[in-house]
GROMACS .gro file of C-alpha atoms in nm:
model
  122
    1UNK     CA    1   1.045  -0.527  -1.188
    2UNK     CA    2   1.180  -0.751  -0.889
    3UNK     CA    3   1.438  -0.664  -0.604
    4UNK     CA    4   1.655  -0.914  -0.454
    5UNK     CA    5   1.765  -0.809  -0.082
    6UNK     CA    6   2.053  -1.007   0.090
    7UNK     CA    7   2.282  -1.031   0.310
    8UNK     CA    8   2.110  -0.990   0.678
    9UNK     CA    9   2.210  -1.182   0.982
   10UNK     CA   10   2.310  -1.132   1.298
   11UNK     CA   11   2.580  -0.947   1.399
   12UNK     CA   12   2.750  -0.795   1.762
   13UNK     CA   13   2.732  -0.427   1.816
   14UNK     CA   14   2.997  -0.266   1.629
   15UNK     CA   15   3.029  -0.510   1.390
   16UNK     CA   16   2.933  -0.471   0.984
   17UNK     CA   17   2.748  -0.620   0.749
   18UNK     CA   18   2.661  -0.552   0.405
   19UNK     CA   19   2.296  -0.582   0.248
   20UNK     CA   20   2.293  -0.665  -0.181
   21UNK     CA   21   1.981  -0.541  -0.351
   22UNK     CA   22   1.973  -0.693  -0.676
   23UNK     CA   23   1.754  -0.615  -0.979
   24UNK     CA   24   1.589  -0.780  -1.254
   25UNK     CA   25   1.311  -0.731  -1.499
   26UNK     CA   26   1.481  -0.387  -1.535
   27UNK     CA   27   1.832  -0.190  -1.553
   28UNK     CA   28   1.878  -0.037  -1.234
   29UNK     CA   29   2.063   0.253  -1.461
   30UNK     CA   30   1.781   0.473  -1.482
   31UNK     CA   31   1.623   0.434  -1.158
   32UNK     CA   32   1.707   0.578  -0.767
   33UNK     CA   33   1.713   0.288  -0.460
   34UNK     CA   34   1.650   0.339  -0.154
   35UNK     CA   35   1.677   0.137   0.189
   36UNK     CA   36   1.434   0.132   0.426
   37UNK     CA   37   1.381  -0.042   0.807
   38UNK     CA   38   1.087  -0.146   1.016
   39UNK     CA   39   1.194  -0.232   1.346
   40UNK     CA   40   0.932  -0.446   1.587
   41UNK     CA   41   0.647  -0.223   1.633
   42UNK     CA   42   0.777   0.086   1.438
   43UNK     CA   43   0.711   0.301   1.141
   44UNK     CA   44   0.922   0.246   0.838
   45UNK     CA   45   1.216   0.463   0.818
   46UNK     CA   46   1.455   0.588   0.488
   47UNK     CA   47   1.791   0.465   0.593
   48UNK     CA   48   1.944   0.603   0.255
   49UNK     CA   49   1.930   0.677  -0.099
   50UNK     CA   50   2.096   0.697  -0.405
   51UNK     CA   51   1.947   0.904  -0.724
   52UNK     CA   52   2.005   0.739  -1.073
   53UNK     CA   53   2.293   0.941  -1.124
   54UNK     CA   54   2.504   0.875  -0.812
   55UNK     CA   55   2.468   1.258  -0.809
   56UNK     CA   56   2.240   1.300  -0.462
   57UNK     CA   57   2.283   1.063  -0.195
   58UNK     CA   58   2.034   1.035   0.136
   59UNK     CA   59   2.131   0.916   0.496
   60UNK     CA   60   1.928   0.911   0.788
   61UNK     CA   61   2.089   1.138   1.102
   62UNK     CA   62   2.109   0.820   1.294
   63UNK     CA   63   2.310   0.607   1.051
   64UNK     CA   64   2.533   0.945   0.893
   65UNK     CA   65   2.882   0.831   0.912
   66UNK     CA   66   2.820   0.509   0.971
   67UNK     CA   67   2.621   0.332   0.663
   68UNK     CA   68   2.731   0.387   0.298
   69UNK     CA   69   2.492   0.342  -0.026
   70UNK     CA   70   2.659   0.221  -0.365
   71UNK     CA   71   2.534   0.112  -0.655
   72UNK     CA   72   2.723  -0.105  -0.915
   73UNK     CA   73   2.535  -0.088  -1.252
   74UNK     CA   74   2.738  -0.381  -1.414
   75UNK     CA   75   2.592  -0.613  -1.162
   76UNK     CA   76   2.227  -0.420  -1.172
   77UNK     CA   77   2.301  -0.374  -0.758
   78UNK     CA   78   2.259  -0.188  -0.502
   79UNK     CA   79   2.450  -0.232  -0.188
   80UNK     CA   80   2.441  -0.072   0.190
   81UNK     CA   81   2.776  -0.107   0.403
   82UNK     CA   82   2.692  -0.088   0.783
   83UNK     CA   83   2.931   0.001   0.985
   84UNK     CA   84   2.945   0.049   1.363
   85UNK     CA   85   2.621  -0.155   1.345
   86UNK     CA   86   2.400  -0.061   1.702
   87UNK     CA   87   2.080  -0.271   1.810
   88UNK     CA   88   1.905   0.022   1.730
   89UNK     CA   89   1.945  -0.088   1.384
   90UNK     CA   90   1.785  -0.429   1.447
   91UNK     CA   91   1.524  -0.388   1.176
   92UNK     CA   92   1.390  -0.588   0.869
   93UNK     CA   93   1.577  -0.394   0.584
   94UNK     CA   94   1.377  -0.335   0.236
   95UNK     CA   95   1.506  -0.197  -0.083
   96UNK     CA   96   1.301   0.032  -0.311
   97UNK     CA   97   1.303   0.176  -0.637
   98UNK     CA   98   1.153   0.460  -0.848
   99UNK     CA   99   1.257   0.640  -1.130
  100UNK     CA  100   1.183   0.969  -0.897
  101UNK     CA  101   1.470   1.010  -0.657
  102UNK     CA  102   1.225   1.260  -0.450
  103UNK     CA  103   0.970   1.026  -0.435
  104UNK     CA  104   1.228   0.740  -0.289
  105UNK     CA  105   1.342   1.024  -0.065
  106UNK     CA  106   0.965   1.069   0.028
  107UNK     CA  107   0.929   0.692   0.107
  108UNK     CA  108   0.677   0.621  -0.161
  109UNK     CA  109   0.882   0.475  -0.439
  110UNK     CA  110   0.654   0.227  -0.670
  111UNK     CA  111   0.817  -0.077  -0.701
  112UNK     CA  112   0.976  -0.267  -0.329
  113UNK     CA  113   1.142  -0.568  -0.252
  114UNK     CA  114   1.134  -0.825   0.013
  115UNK     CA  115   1.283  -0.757   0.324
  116UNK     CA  116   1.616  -0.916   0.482
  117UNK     CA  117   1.639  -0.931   0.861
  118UNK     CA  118   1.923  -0.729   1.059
  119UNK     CA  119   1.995  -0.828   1.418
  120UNK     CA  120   2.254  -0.647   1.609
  121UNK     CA  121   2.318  -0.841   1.933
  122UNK     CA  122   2.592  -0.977   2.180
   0.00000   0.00000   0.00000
């Protein structure tokens, strides 16, 4: 099981970006993702997550309305859209999975990926 994360960079305030999460060693069919940030000297945080079904999504209050989860299965991806991108959300961004949405949801899925740096700045 190995996840791919992509697609940092840097980026003004309000801008967007789009992080990739790819998968391989496994179909990503059967499984929930999740996104998760670490910010310079902070906890880890859920961002969002997506069960196996599409059926239950997660977003953080502070990036509701803002960042979208997606998943397309043909490519065995995972993708979050930030919009309206903050330096608040200046974080290294890691991908997750589990075959237990709750326990993505919880933050303690079994199998994570490397991280891809975010930096929003003027």
């Amino acid at each position: 099981v190995q996840l791919q994360a992509s697609g940092g960079g840097l980026v003004q305030p309000g801008g967007s970006l789009r992080l990739s999460c790819a998968a391989s060693g496994f179909t990503l069919d059967y499984y929930s993702i999740g996104w998760f940030r670490q910010a310079p000297g902070k906890e880890r945080e859920g961002v969002s997550c997506i069960s196996s079904s599409d059926a239950e999504t997660y977003y953080a209050d502070s990036v509701k309305g803002r960042f979208t989860i997606s998943r397309d299965n043909a490519k065995n991806t995972v993708y979050l859209q930030m919009n309206s991108l903050k330096p608040e959300d200046t974080a290294v961004y890691y991908c997750a999975t589990d075959t237990s949405y709750p326990a993505v949801v919880a933050g303690i899925p079994g199998h994570w990926g490397q991280g891809t740096l975010v930096t929003v700045s003027s």
